[in-house]
Steps between C-alpha positions, in 0.01 A plus 500: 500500500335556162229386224533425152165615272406498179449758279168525574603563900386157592687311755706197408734399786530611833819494714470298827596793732186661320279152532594516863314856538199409268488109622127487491494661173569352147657772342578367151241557245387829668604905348769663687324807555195323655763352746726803558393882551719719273570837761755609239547569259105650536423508154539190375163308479611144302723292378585692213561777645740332783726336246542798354653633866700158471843584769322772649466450868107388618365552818230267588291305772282210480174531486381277766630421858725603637583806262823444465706756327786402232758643271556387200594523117404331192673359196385385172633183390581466167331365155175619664497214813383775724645671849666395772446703831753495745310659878677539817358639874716780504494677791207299614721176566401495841203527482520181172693316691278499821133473331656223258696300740780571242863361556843540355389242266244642333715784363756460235883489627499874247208618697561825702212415706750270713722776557247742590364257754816482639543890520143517659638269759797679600309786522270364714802352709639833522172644612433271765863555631445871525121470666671247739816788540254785557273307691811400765631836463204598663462291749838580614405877455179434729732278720738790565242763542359308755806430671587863524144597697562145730651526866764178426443413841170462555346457175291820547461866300781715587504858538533601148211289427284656747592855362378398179159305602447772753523785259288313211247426761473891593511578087184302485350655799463190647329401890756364713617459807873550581682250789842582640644211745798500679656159675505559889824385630648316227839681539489298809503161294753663264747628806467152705436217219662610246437664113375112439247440735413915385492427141265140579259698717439784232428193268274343685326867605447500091301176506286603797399852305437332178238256714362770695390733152351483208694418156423795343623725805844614451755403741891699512814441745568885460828480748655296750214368681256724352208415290205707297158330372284624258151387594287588189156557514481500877427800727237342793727538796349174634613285220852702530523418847431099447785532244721684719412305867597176240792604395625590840379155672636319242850641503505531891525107476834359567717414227686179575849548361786203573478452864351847612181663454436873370294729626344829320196713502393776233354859499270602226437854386186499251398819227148494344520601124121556366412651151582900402733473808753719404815456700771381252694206607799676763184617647303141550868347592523747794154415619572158555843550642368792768220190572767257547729696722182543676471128520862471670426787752181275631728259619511290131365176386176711391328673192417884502314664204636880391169600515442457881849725583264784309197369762743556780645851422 
């Protein structure tokens, strides 16, 4: 890109590239320095004064929308037929290329603006290879953090995972309520259909406690045919025992597997966690388990709260 003036700083030709950014603009006939803001060198006020900085570097910007900001350098012609000033973007190619609608063919083939487009691009290439790298990375980080607190089996927390929510939900001095459920005679299905029919039952156990609470509640196969729920929020022993009479009518339902038909119950042990409580978590864990035994001595297939065991002693 560049402009040829006269001695007197008026503009006589215009190169297209710079017609292309002005096009609504006849720039011939008007004074460079009406046209272009001179940011450096600072001191130099007119046209005299600029040819005497002739092959020093200029940093300018046009005065009128869009600012755009140039390089460039002048050069006196000779036998007095005024300057020639080469400009370029510099580092503001980008930026050139995208307010101008510029293309490869409005730069000379000696232009380093073509070659900085093209680093710009790679860069950009590069940097939308490593977002996309570090975005999958952490998916698969996510993905594997989330396998390790999963029961494979039946989709649900396992007992690491309940650890962890468990504790964080003490930290916080959350209100709570804390369910322990055992499966009544489900070693029976195991010992006389099989570890399939045992494994499909558990499954579809899974599905009926996911229906039976809410989404936030937290729901753990803690061992064989054990399970924990975290029931935040909750301590009204009336909405505990809906939950819990649920769960139990909707697992006592027989499962249909092949050509036979399973048959379980569950016991429920249920610990009331309020605010300032301070039994730490072995404590609360011990609760519910002393409620659930409880549960099994009554005959099972039935709910007991901890706090009814202290009502009885």
């Amino acid at each position: 890109m560049h402009l040829r003036l006269t001695h007197t700083g008026h503009i006589v030709h215009v190169a297209p590239t710079l017609k292309k950014m002005r096009a609504d603009i006849d720039l011939i006939g008007k004074r460079f320095l009406e046209v272009f803001r001179l940011d450096r060198p600072r001191s130099v006020k007119s046209m005299g004064e600029l040819t005497q900085r002739a092959r020093s570097k200029l940093h300018l910007e046009l005065r009128d929308e869009p600012f755009t900001a140039l390089k460039g350098v002048l050069v006196q012609l000779p036998d007095g037929q005024g300057a020639l000033v080469n400009l370029s973007f510099g580092i503001s190619v980008v930026e050139g290329v995208q307010d101008y609608g510029l293309n490869s063919a409005d730069f000379a083939a000696t232009d380093l603006a073509i070659e900085m487009l093209y680093l710009v691009e790679a860069k950009s290439a590069a940097m939308d290879a490593s977002r996309n790298l570090n975005h999958r990375l952490q998916g698969a980080k996510l993905a594997a953090e989330e396998q390790a607190a999963t029961d494979t089996l039946t989709g649900l927390k396992n007992r690491r995972a309940a650890d962890h929510i468990l504790a964080a939900a003490l930290a916080e001095d959350s209100e709570f309520s804390l369910m322990n459920l055992d499966l009544d005679f489900f070693k029976s299905v195991n010992d006389t259909q099989g570890h399939a029919a045992g494994d499909y039952v558990l499954q579809e156990v899974a599905k009926v406690m996911r229906a039976e609470t809410r989404k936030g509640d937290m729901i753990a196969r803690v061992g064989g045919d054990e399970f924990m729920f975290l029931i935040d929020g909750l301590t009204k022993k009336e909405k505990l025992l809906e939950i819990a009479n649920r769960l139990i009518r909707g697992i006592e339902k027989p499962i249909a597997f092949e050509q036979t038909q399973c048959h379980i119950s569950a016991s429920i042990g249920i610990a009331m966690r309020s605010r300032g409580d301070s039994e730490g978590l072995d404590a609360l864990m011990l609760c519910s388990d002393r409620a659930l035994y409880a549960s099994k001595s009554k005959g099972r297939a039935c709910a007991t709260f901890f706090e009814e065991l202290d009502e009885e002693t």
